[in-house]
PDB file of C-alpha atoms in Angstrom:
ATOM      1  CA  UNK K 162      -0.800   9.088  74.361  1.00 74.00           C
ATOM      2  CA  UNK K 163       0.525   5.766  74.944  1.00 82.00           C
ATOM      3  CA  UNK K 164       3.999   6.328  75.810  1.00 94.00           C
ATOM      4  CA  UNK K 165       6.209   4.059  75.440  1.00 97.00           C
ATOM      5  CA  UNK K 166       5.359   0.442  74.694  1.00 97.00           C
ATOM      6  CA  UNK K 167       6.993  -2.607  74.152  1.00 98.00           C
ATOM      7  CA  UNK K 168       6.361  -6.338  72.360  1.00 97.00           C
ATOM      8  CA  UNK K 169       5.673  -8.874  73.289  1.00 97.00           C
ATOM      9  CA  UNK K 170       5.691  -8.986  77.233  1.00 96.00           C
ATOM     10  CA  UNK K 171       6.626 -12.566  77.674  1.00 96.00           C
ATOM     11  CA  UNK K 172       8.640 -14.852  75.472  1.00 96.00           C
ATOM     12  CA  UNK K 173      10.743 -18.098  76.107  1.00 97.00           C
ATOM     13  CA  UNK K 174      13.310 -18.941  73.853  1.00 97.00           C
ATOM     14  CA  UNK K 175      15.530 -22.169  73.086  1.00 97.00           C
ATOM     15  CA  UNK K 176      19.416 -21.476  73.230  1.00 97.00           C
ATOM     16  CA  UNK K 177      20.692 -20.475  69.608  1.00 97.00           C
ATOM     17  CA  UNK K 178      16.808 -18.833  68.685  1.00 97.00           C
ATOM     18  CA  UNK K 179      16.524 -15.545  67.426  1.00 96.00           C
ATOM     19  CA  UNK K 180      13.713 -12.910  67.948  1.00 96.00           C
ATOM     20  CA  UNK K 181      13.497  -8.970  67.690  1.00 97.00           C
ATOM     21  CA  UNK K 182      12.272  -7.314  70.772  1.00 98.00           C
ATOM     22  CA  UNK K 183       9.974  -3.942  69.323  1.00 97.00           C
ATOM     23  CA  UNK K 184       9.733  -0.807  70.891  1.00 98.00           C
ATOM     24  CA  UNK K 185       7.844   2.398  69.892  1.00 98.00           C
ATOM     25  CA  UNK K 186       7.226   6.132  71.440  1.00 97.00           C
ATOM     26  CA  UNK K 187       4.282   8.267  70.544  1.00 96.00           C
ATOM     27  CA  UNK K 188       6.323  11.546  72.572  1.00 94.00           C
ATOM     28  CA  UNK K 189       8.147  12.587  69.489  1.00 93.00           C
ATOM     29  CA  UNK K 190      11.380  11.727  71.346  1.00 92.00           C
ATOM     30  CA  UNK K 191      14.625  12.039  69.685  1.00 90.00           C
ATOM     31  CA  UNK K 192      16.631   9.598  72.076  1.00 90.00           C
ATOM     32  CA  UNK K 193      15.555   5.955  72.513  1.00 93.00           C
ATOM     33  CA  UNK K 194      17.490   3.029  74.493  1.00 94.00           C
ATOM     34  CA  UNK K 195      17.134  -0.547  75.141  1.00 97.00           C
ATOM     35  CA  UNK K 196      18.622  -1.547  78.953  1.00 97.00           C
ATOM     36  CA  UNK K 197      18.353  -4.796  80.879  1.00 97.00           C
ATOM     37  CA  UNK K 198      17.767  -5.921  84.320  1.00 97.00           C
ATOM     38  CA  UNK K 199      18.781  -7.987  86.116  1.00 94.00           C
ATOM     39  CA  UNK K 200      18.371  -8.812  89.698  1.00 86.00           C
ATOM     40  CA  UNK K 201      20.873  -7.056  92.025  1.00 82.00           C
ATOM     41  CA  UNK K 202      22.543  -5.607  89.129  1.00 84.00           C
ATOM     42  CA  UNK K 203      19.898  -2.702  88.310  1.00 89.00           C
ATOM     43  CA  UNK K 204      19.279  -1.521  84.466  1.00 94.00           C
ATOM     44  CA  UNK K 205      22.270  -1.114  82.447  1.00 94.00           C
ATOM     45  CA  UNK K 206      22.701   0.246  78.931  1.00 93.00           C
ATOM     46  CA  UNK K 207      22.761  -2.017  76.386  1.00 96.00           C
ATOM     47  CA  UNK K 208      22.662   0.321  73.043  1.00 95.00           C
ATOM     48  CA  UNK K 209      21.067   3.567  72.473  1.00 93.00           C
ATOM     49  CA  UNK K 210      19.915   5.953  69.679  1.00 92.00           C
ATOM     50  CA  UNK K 211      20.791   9.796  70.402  1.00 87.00           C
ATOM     51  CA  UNK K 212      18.726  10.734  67.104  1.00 87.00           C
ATOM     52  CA  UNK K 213      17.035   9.215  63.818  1.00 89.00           C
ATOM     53  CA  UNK K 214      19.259   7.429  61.905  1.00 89.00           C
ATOM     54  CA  UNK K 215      22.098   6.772  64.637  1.00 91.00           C
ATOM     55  CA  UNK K 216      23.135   4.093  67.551  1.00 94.00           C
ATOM     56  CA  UNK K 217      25.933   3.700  69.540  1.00 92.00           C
ATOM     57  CA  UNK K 218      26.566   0.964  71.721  1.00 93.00           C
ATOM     58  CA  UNK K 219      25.933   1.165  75.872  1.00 91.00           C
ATOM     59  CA  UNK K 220      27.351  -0.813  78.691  1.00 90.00           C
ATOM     60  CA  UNK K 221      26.860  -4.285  77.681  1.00 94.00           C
ATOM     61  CA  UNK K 222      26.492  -4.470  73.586  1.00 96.00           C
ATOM     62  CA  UNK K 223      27.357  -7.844  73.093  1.00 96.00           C
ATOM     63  CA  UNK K 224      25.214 -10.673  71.567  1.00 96.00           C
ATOM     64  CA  UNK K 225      22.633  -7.809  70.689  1.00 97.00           C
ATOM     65  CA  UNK K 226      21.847  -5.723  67.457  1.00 97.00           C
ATOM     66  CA  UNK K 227      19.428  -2.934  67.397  1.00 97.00           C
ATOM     67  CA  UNK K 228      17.866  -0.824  64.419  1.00 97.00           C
ATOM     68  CA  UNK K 229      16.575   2.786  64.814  1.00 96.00           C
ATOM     69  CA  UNK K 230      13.867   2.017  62.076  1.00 89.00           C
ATOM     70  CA  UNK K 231      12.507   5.562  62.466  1.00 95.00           C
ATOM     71  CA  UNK K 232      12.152   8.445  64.676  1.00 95.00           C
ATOM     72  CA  UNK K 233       9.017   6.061  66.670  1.00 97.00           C
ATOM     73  CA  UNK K 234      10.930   2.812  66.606  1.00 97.00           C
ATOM     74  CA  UNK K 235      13.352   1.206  67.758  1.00 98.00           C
ATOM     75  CA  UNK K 236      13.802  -2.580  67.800  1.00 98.00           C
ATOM     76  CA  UNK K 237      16.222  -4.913  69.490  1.00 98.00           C
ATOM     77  CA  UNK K 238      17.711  -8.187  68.154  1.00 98.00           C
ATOM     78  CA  UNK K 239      19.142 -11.243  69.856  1.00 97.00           C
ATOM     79  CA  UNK K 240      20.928 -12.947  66.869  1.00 93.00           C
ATOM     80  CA  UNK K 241      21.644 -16.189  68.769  1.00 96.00           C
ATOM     81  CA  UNK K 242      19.737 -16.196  72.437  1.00 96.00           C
ATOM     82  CA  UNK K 243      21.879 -17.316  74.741  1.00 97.00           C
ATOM     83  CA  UNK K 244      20.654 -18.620  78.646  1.00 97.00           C
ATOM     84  CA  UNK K 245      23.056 -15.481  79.770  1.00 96.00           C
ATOM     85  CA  UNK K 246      20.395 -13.301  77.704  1.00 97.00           C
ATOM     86  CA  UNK K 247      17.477 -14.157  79.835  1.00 97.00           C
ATOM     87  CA  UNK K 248      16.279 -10.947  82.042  1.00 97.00           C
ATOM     88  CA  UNK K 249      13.879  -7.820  81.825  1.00 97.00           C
ATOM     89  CA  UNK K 250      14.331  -5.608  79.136  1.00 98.00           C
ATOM     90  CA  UNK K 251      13.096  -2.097  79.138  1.00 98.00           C
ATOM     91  CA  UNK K 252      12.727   0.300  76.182  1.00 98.00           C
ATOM     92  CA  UNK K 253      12.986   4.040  76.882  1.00 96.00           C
ATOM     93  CA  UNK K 254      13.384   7.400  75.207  1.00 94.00           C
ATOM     94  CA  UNK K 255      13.641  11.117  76.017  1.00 90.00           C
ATOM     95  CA  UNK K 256      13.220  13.860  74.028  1.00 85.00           C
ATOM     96  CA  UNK K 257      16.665  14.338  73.429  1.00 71.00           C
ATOM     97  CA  UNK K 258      20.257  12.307  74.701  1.00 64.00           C
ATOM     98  CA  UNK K 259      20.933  15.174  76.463  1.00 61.00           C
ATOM     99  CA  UNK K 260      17.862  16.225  78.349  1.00 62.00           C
ATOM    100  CA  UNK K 261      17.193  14.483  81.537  1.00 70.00           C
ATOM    101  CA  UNK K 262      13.706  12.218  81.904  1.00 86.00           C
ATOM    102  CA  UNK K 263      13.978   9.019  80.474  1.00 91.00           C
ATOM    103  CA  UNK K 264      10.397   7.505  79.825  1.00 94.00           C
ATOM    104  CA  UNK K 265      10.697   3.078  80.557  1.00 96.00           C
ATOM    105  CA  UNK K 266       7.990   0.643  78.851  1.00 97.00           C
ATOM    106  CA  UNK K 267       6.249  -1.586  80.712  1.00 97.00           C
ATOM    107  CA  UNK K 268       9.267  -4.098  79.909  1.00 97.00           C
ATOM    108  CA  UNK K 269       9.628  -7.393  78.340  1.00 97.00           C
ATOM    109  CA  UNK K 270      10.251 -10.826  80.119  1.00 97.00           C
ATOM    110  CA  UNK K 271      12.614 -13.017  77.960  1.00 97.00           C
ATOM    111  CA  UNK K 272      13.559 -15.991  79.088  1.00 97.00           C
ATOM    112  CA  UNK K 273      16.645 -18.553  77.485  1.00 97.00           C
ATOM    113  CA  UNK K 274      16.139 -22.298  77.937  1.00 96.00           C
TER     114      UNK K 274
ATOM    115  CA  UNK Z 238      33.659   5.507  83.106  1.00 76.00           C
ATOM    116  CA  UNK Z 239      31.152   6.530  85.989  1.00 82.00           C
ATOM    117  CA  UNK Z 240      30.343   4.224  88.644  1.00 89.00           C
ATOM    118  CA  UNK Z 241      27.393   4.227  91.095  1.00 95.00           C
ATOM    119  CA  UNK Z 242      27.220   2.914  93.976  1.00 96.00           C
ATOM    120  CA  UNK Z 243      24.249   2.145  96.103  1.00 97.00           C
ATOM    121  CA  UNK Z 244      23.589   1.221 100.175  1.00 97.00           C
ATOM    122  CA  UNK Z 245      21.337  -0.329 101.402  1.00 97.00           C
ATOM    123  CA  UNK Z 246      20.267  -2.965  99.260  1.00 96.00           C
ATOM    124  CA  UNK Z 247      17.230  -3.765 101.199  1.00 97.00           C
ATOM    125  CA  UNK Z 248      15.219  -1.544 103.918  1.00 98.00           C
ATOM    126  CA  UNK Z 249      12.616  -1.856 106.236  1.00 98.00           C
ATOM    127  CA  UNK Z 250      10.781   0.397 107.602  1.00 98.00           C
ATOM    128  CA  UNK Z 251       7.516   1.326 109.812  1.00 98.00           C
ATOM    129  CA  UNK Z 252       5.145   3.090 108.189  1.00 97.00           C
ATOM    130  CA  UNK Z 253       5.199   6.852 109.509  1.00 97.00           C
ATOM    131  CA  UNK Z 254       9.222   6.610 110.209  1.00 97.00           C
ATOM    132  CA  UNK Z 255      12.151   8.021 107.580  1.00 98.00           C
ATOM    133  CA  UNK Z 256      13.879   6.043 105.057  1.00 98.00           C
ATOM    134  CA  UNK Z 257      16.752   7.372 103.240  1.00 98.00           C
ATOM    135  CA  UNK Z 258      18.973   6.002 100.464  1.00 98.00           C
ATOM    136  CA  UNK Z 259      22.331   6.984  99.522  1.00 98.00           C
ATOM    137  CA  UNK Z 260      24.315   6.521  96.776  1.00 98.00           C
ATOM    138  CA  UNK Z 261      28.251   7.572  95.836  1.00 97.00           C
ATOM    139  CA  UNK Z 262      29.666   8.265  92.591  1.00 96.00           C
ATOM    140  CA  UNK Z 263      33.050   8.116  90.880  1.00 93.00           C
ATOM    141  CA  UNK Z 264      33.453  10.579  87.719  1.00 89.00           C
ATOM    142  CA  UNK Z 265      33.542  14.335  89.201  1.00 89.00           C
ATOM    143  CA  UNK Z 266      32.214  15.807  86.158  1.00 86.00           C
ATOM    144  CA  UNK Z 267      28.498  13.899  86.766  1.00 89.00           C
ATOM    145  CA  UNK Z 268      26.083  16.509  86.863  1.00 88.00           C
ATOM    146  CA  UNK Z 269      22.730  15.265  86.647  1.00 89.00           C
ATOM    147  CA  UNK Z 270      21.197  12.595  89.281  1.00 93.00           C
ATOM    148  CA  UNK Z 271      18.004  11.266  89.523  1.00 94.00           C
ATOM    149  CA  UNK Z 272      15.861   8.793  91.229  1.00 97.00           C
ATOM    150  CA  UNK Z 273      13.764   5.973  89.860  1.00 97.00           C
ATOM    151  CA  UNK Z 274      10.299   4.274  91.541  1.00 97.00           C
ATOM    152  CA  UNK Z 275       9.827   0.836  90.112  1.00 97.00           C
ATOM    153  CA  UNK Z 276       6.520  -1.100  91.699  1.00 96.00           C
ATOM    154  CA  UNK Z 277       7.027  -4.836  91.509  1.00 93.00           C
ATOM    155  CA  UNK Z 278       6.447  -5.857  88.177  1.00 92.00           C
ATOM    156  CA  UNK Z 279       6.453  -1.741  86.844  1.00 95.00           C
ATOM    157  CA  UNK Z 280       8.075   0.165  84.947  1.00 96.00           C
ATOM    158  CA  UNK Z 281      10.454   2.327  86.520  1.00 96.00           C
ATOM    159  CA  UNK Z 282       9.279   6.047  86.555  1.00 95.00           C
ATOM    160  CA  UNK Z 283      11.365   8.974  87.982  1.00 94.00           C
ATOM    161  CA  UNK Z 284      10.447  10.582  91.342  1.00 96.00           C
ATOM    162  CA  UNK Z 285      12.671  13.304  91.439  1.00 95.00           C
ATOM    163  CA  UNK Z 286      15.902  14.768  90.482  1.00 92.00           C
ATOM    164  CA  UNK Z 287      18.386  17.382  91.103  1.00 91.00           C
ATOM    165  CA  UNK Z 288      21.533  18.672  89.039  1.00 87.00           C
ATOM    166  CA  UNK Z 289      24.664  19.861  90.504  1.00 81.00           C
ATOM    167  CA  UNK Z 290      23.998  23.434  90.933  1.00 81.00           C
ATOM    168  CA  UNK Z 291      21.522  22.454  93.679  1.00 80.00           C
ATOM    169  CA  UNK Z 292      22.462  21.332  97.041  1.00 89.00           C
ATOM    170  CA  UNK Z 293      18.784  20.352  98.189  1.00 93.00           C
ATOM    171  CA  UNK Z 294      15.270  19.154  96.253  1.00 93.00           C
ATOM    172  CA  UNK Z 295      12.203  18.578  97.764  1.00 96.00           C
ATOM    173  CA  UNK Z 296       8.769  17.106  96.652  1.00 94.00           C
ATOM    174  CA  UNK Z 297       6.357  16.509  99.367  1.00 96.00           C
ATOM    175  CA  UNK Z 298       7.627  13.764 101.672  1.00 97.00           C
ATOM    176  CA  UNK Z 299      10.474  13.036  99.328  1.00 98.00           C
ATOM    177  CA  UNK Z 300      13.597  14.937  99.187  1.00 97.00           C
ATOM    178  CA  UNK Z 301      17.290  15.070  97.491  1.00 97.00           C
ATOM    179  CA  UNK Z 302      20.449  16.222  98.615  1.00 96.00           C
ATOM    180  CA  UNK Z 303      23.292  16.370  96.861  1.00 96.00           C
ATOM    181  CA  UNK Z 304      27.450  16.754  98.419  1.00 94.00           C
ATOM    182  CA  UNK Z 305      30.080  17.746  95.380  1.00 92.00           C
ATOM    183  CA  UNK Z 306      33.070  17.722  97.378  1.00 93.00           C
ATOM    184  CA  UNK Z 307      31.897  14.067  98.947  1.00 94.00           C
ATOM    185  CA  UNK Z 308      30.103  12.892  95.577  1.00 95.00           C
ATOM    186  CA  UNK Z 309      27.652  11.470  96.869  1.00 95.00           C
ATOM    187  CA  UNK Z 310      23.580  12.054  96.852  1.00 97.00           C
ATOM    188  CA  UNK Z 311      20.828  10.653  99.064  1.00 98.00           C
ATOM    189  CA  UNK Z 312      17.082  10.082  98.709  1.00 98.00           C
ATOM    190  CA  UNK Z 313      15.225  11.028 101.503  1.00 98.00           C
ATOM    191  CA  UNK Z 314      11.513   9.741 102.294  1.00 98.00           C
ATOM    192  CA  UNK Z 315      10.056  11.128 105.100  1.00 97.00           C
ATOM    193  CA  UNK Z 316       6.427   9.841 107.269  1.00 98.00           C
ATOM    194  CA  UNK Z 317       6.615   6.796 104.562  1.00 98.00           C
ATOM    195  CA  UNK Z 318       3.578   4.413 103.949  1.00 97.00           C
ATOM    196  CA  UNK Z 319       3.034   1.263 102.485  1.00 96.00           C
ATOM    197  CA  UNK Z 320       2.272   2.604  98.868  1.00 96.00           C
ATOM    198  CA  UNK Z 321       6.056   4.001  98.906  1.00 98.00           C
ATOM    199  CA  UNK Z 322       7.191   0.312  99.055  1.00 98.00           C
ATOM    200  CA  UNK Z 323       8.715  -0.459  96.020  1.00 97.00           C
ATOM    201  CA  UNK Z 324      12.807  -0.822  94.473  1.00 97.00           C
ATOM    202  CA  UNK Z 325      14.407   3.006  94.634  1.00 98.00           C
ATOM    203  CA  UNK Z 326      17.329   3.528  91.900  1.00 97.00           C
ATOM    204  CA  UNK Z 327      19.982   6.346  91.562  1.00 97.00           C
ATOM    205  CA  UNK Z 328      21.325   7.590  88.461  1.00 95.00           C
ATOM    206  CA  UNK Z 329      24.542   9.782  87.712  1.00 93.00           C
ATOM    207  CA  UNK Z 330      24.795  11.171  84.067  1.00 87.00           C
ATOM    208  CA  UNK Z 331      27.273  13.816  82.583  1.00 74.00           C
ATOM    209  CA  UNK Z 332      25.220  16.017  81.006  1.00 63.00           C
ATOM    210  CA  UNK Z 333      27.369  17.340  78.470  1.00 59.00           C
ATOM    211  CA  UNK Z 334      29.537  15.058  78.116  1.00 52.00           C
ATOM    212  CA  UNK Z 335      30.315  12.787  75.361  1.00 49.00           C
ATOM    213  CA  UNK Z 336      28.969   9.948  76.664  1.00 54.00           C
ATOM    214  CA  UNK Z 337      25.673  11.629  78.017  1.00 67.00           C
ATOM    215  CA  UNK Z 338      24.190   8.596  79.452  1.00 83.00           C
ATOM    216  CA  UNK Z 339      22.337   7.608  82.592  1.00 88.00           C
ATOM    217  CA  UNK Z 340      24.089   5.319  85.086  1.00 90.00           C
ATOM    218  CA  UNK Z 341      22.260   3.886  87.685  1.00 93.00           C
ATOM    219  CA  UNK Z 342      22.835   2.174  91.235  1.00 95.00           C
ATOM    220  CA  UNK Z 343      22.296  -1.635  91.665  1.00 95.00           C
ATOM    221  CA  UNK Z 344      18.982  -0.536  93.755  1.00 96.00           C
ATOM    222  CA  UNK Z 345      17.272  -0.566  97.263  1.00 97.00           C
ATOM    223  CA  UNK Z 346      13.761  -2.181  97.977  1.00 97.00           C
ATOM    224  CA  UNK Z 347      12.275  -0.971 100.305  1.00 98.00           C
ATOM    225  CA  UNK Z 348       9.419  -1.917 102.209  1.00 98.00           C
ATOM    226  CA  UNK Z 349       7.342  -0.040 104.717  1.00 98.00           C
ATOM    227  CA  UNK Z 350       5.217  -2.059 107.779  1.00 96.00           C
ATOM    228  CA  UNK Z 351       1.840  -0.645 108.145  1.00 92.00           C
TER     229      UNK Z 351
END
């Protein structure tokens, strides 16, 4: 089993650029989330998926759209990348939003120019 | 909403001597709380974790204790060594509550002297 992985690892975007961060589970999770992280600020919430078909917004929603595409995947959009936008994202999921171990990705480094 | 707070931000330690964490939370009803290992340039992977019928956890060297009445929960690491260096989060989560999501602590590195 692979886990949870994420693409790409690295990317370097120019303000107002678009991209779709991808993130996949081979667990047969239910529950998948996208956080960021920042330094000193630790990883907070940015939308999440509590089943197939459903997402509800986290801590810090905006500038981002996400799609539960099915119950393996789900991506993350930046519309319009801002510089504000540049930080570690993780992917994770559990096997369901109210069970307790989250499983992270190795995390992808996006940086906003 | 909850809030987590989280002291020290750094730590340094010998190796062979204690380290412990401790974090406070706000929302009463937060009954879930684990801790999070992430190795520079890692993922972050849980540790350990204990829910609010529990007072005390322990793994090994590593151990959890957990005060209702104070809310507040500490992460204890006991003969440490240089392997256990690395950033230490706490989480608070309602478990059945609507929101249901993990909150976690702004995060402690520490890092242990051989």
């Amino acid at each position: 089993n692979a886990g949870v992985t994420q693409t790409p690892k690295f990317q370097v975007l120019k303000t107002g650029q678009s991209m779709t961060l991808q993130c996949a589970q081979d667990m047969n999770h239910n529950s998948m989330y996208w956080y960021r992280q920042d330094p000193g600020m630790g990883l907070r919430l940015i939308y999440y998926s509590a089943s197939e078909g459903t997402t509800d917004k986290g801590e810090v929603p905006n500038g981002y759209n996400v799609s539960r595409l099915n119950k393996r995947e789900f991506s993350l959009r930046l519309e319009s990348a801002a510089p504000s936008q540049t930080s570690v994202y993780f992917c994770a999921s559990s096997e369901a939003r109210g069970t307790d171990t989250q499983y992270f990705g190795p995390g992808t480094r996006l940086t906003v120019l | 909403g909850e809030n987590v707070e989280q002291h020290p931000s750094t730590l340094s330690v010998q190796e062979g001597d204690s380290a412990v964490i401790k974090c406070t939370y706000s929302d009463s009803a937060s009954n879930y709380f684990p801790w999070y290992k992430q190795e520079l340039g890692k993922r972050p992977q849980l540790i350990i974790d204990i829910r609010s019928n529990v007072g005390e956890k322990k793994d090994q060297r590593i151990a959890v204790t957990l005060n209702k009445t104070a809310k507040h929960f500490s992460l204890h690491i006991t003969e440490t060594q240089p392997e256990d260096s690395a950033v230490y989060f706490c989480a608070a989560k309602n478990y059945g509550g609507s929101q249901g999501n993990l909150i976690f602590g702004k995060g402690t590195k520490l890092s242990v002297k051989p």
